[in-house]
Short mmCIF file of C-alpha atoms in Angstrom, two decimals:
data_model
loop_
_atom_site.label_atom_id
_atom_site.label_comp_id
_atom_site.label_asym_id
_atom_site.label_seq_id
_atom_site.Cartn_x
_atom_site.Cartn_y
_atom_site.Cartn_z
CA UNK E 1 77.87 119.52 101.51
CA UNK E 2 79.79 116.92 102.21
CA UNK E 3 78.33 113.35 103.64
CA UNK E 4 79.50 112.46 107.09
CA UNK E 5 80.11 109.08 107.98
CA UNK E 6 78.96 107.44 111.08
CA UNK E 7 79.52 105.39 113.71
CA UNK E 8 76.91 103.48 115.68
CA UNK E 9 76.67 103.11 119.28
CA UNK E 10 74.42 99.86 119.92
CA UNK E 11 73.95 101.03 123.86
CA UNK E 12 72.41 104.88 123.37
CA UNK E 13 70.31 107.13 126.56
CA UNK E 14 69.43 106.56 130.63
CA UNK E 15 72.27 106.89 132.31
CA UNK E 16 72.22 104.06 136.00
CA UNK E 17 74.76 104.13 138.06
CA UNK E 18 76.35 101.69 141.09
CA UNK E 19 75.55 103.67 144.57
CA UNK E 20 78.45 101.01 146.04
CA UNK E 21 81.30 103.21 144.67
CA UNK E 22 82.19 106.63 145.43
CA UNK E 23 82.58 109.44 142.87
CA UNK E 24 85.76 110.19 141.91
CA UNK E 25 87.67 112.75 140.03
CA UNK E 26 90.33 112.87 136.68
CA UNK E 27 92.73 115.38 135.04
CA UNK E 28 93.22 115.26 131.24
CA UNK E 29 96.36 114.33 129.75
CA UNK E 30 95.67 116.20 126.61
CA UNK E 31 92.94 119.00 124.91
CA UNK E 32 89.68 116.96 125.60
CA UNK E 33 86.93 117.13 123.83
CA UNK E 34 83.99 116.97 125.88
CA UNK E 35 81.01 115.75 124.09
CA UNK E 36 76.84 114.85 124.79
CA UNK E 37 77.31 111.01 124.21
CA UNK E 38 79.78 107.74 125.33
CA UNK E 39 81.32 107.84 121.30
CA UNK E 40 83.10 109.72 118.25
CA UNK E 41 79.95 111.12 116.51
CA UNK E 42 78.44 112.51 119.47
CA UNK E 43 78.47 116.57 119.14
CA UNK E 44 81.04 118.46 120.84
CA UNK E 45 80.08 120.49 124.01
CA UNK E 46 83.39 121.55 124.59
CA UNK E 47 87.24 121.33 125.58
CA UNK E 48 88.95 119.89 128.79
CA UNK E 49 92.00 121.73 128.50
CA UNK E 50 95.46 119.53 129.45
CA UNK E 51 95.59 119.57 133.53
CA UNK E 52 91.83 120.45 133.90
CA UNK E 53 90.24 118.43 136.69
CA UNK E 54 86.92 116.75 135.95
CA UNK E 55 84.47 115.02 138.50
CA UNK E 56 83.66 111.52 137.11
CA UNK E 57 80.33 110.43 137.61
CA UNK E 58 81.77 106.57 136.13
CA UNK E 59 82.58 104.47 132.84
CA UNK E 60 81.05 101.92 130.64
CA UNK E 61 81.87 98.59 131.15
CA UNK E 62 84.41 97.29 128.75
CA UNK E 63 84.52 100.62 126.58
CA UNK E 64 86.96 103.04 126.88
CA UNK E 65 83.90 106.33 127.79
CA UNK E 66 83.58 108.03 131.18
CA UNK E 67 80.52 110.65 132.62
CA UNK E 68 82.17 113.78 133.45
CA UNK E 69 81.04 116.96 134.60
CA UNK E 70 83.78 119.83 133.91
CA UNK E 71 82.37 122.79 135.29
CA UNK E 72 79.24 123.67 134.94
CA UNK E 73 78.65 121.23 131.26
CA UNK E 74 78.01 117.46 131.64
CA UNK E 75 79.34 115.06 128.96
CA UNK E 76 81.31 111.86 127.85
CA UNK E 77 84.97 111.88 127.52
CA UNK E 78 87.62 109.21 126.74
CA UNK E 79 89.10 107.54 129.66
CA UNK E 80 91.80 106.73 127.91
CA UNK E 81 92.91 110.56 128.17
CA UNK E 82 91.38 110.96 132.02
CA UNK E 83 94.21 110.11 134.68
CA UNK E 84 93.19 109.09 138.44
CA UNK E 85 94.11 112.12 140.98
CA UNK E 86 96.22 111.27 144.21
CA UNK E 87 97.75 108.09 142.52
CA UNK E 88 101.24 107.97 143.31
CA UNK E 89 101.80 107.73 139.21
CA UNK E 90 99.00 108.46 136.53
CA UNK E 91 97.03 105.94 136.07
CA UNK E 92 94.65 106.22 133.29
CA UNK E 93 91.18 105.33 134.13
CA UNK E 94 89.12 103.19 131.56
CA UNK E 95 92.17 100.69 129.44
CA UNK E 96 93.35 97.59 130.07
CA UNK E 97 95.41 97.21 132.50
CA UNK E 98 94.19 100.61 134.81
CA UNK E 99 94.42 99.63 138.55
CA UNK E 100 91.41 102.97 138.81
CA UNK E 101 87.87 101.55 140.34
CA UNK E 102 85.23 103.62 139.34
CA UNK E 103 81.94 103.38 139.13
CA UNK E 104 80.19 101.53 135.93
CA UNK E 105 77.42 103.59 134.14
CA UNK E 106 74.90 102.21 131.51
CA UNK E 107 73.74 104.38 128.68
CA UNK E 108 71.15 102.50 127.38
CA UNK E 109 67.59 103.34 124.95
CA UNK E 110 66.75 105.22 122.38
CA UNK E 111 69.68 107.75 120.18
CA UNK E 112 68.87 110.95 120.19
CA UNK E 113 69.54 112.84 116.63
CA UNK E 114 69.28 115.66 118.20
CA UNK E 115 73.39 114.99 120.14
CA UNK E 116 74.90 113.03 117.34
CA UNK E 117 77.09 115.55 115.03
CA UNK E 118 75.69 114.30 111.75
CA UNK E 119 72.25 113.41 112.72
CA UNK E 120 72.90 109.43 111.60
CA UNK E 121 73.96 106.50 112.80
CA UNK E 122 76.07 104.18 110.14
CA UNK E 123 79.75 102.03 110.30
CA UNK E 124 82.85 103.11 111.67
CA UNK E 125 86.45 102.65 109.59
CA UNK E 126 88.47 101.69 111.50
CA UNK E 127 90.13 102.12 114.86
CA UNK E 128 92.11 105.03 115.92
CA UNK E 129 95.88 103.99 116.36
CA UNK E 130 96.98 104.13 120.30
CA UNK E 131 98.29 107.72 120.63
CA UNK E 132 100.39 109.41 121.39
CA UNK E 133 102.83 106.33 121.20
CA UNK E 134 103.58 104.43 124.32
CA UNK E 135 101.66 107.16 126.20
CA UNK E 136 99.40 104.18 128.06
CA UNK E 137 100.96 100.88 129.11
CA UNK E 138 99.06 98.81 131.25
CA UNK E 139 96.93 101.71 132.27
CA UNK E 140 100.05 103.47 133.34
CA UNK E 141 100.13 106.90 131.55
CA UNK E 142 104.25 107.84 130.54
CA UNK E 143 106.19 110.46 129.91
CA UNK E 144 105.09 111.33 125.96
CA UNK E 145 107.64 113.26 123.59
CA UNK E 146 107.51 114.50 120.61
CA UNK E 147 103.64 114.79 119.98
CA UNK E 148 103.27 118.22 120.76
CA UNK E 149 103.61 120.59 118.24
CA UNK E 150 103.95 124.64 117.60
CA UNK E 151 100.87 125.77 115.82
CA UNK E 152 101.55 125.91 112.13
CA UNK E 153 101.21 128.53 110.02
CA UNK E 154 97.70 129.96 109.89
CA UNK E 155 97.71 129.68 105.95
CA UNK E 156 97.86 125.46 106.23
CA UNK E 157 94.83 125.94 109.37
CA UNK E 158 93.03 127.84 106.71
CA UNK E 159 93.10 125.72 103.88
CA UNK E 160 91.91 122.74 105.99
CA UNK E 161 88.72 125.22 106.74
CA UNK E 162 88.23 126.14 103.19
CA UNK E 163 88.48 122.43 101.77
CA UNK E 164 85.78 120.49 103.81
CA UNK E 165 86.24 116.34 102.65
CA UNK E 166 83.85 113.27 104.11
CA UNK E 167 84.09 113.38 108.13
CA UNK E 168 85.34 109.61 108.64
CA UNK E 169 84.39 108.40 112.08
CA UNK E 170 87.20 106.25 113.90
CA UNK E 171 86.97 104.19 117.00
CA UNK E 172 88.52 106.61 119.87
CA UNK E 173 89.32 109.69 120.68
CA UNK E 174 90.67 112.85 118.56
CA UNK E 175 94.03 113.99 120.73
CA UNK E 176 97.54 115.19 119.64
CA UNK E 177 99.90 111.84 118.55
CA UNK E 178 97.43 109.72 117.84
CA UNK E 179 98.05 107.95 114.67
CA UNK E 180 94.80 107.56 111.34
CA UNK E 181 94.74 103.97 110.16
CA UNK E 182 96.38 102.97 107.08
CA UNK E 183 93.40 102.75 105.00
CA UNK E 184 91.95 106.13 105.92
CA UNK E 185 92.75 108.51 102.60
CA UNK E 186 94.67 111.57 103.85
CA UNK E 187 94.29 114.21 101.63
CA UNK E 188 98.01 117.14 101.22
CA UNK E 189 98.50 120.04 102.37
CA UNK E 190 100.08 122.03 99.35
CA UNK E 191 103.26 123.03 99.76
CA UNK E 192 103.91 121.62 103.21
CA UNK E 193 104.76 118.98 105.10
CA UNK E 194 101.25 117.81 106.17
CA UNK E 195 98.17 115.93 105.49
CA UNK E 196 94.74 116.85 107.22
CA UNK E 197 91.33 115.02 107.55
CA UNK E 198 88.00 115.24 108.89
CA UNK E 199 87.97 112.78 111.56
CA UNK E 200 85.10 112.70 114.75
CA UNK E 201 83.73 115.70 113.56
CA UNK E 202 87.28 116.99 113.91
CA UNK E 203 89.51 118.78 110.89
CA UNK E 204 93.38 117.49 112.14
CA UNK E 205 96.74 118.26 110.52
CA UNK E 206 98.31 114.81 110.35
CA UNK E 207 102.25 114.55 109.17
CA UNK E 208 102.08 112.20 106.15
CA UNK E 209 104.82 109.88 106.93
CA UNK E 210 103.73 108.46 110.01
CA UNK E 211 99.75 109.36 110.00
CA UNK E 212 100.40 110.91 113.08
CA UNK E 213 98.03 113.44 114.39
CA UNK E 214 100.08 116.85 115.01
CA UNK E 215 97.27 119.93 115.70
CA UNK E 216 93.62 119.82 115.80
CA UNK E 217 91.88 122.93 114.21
CA UNK E 218 89.65 123.96 116.93
#
């Protein structure tokens, strides 16, 4: 059994929203985790595939988390990776500089350990380096090159799954192309150009020289 480091969130509990603004829809521009709460340490309820549409109930003010419904599942997703529908250019919902207007929601009250991935809360180890590189500038989502990879040899995936390490929680969501900050220890995958880490409850393969996530082991 390995110990998980947890990130605490000051706002947790009952959802409230302004009725003055209409619910909107958005598209995930990369495979995106759907979580039980607005933070990287909450349980993953499912994955929104790239290009799929979600209904957005609203986003937290000053934080990149939005309350969404995907199919029959209701949860929270990172607004940095949700793009507006009907805009002339793809625009992220909840990043600095975004011009998309959505409801503001709050998430206040008692922490519910049932929805925390590790059962408790602690300190964040750092912040995910914005990724994919150059993908969002002023809220506008651009063309992202060089971040998608062919699934690696299954022996590497087996190694990562068979050799779990302490989970580190970083501020941000796990997506292909996101960067792991320097202070975080990466673990080498033998006979490969990869390292790996368990981050935000998910094992990932990392390109060692760039420290960029190249594959998410689901």
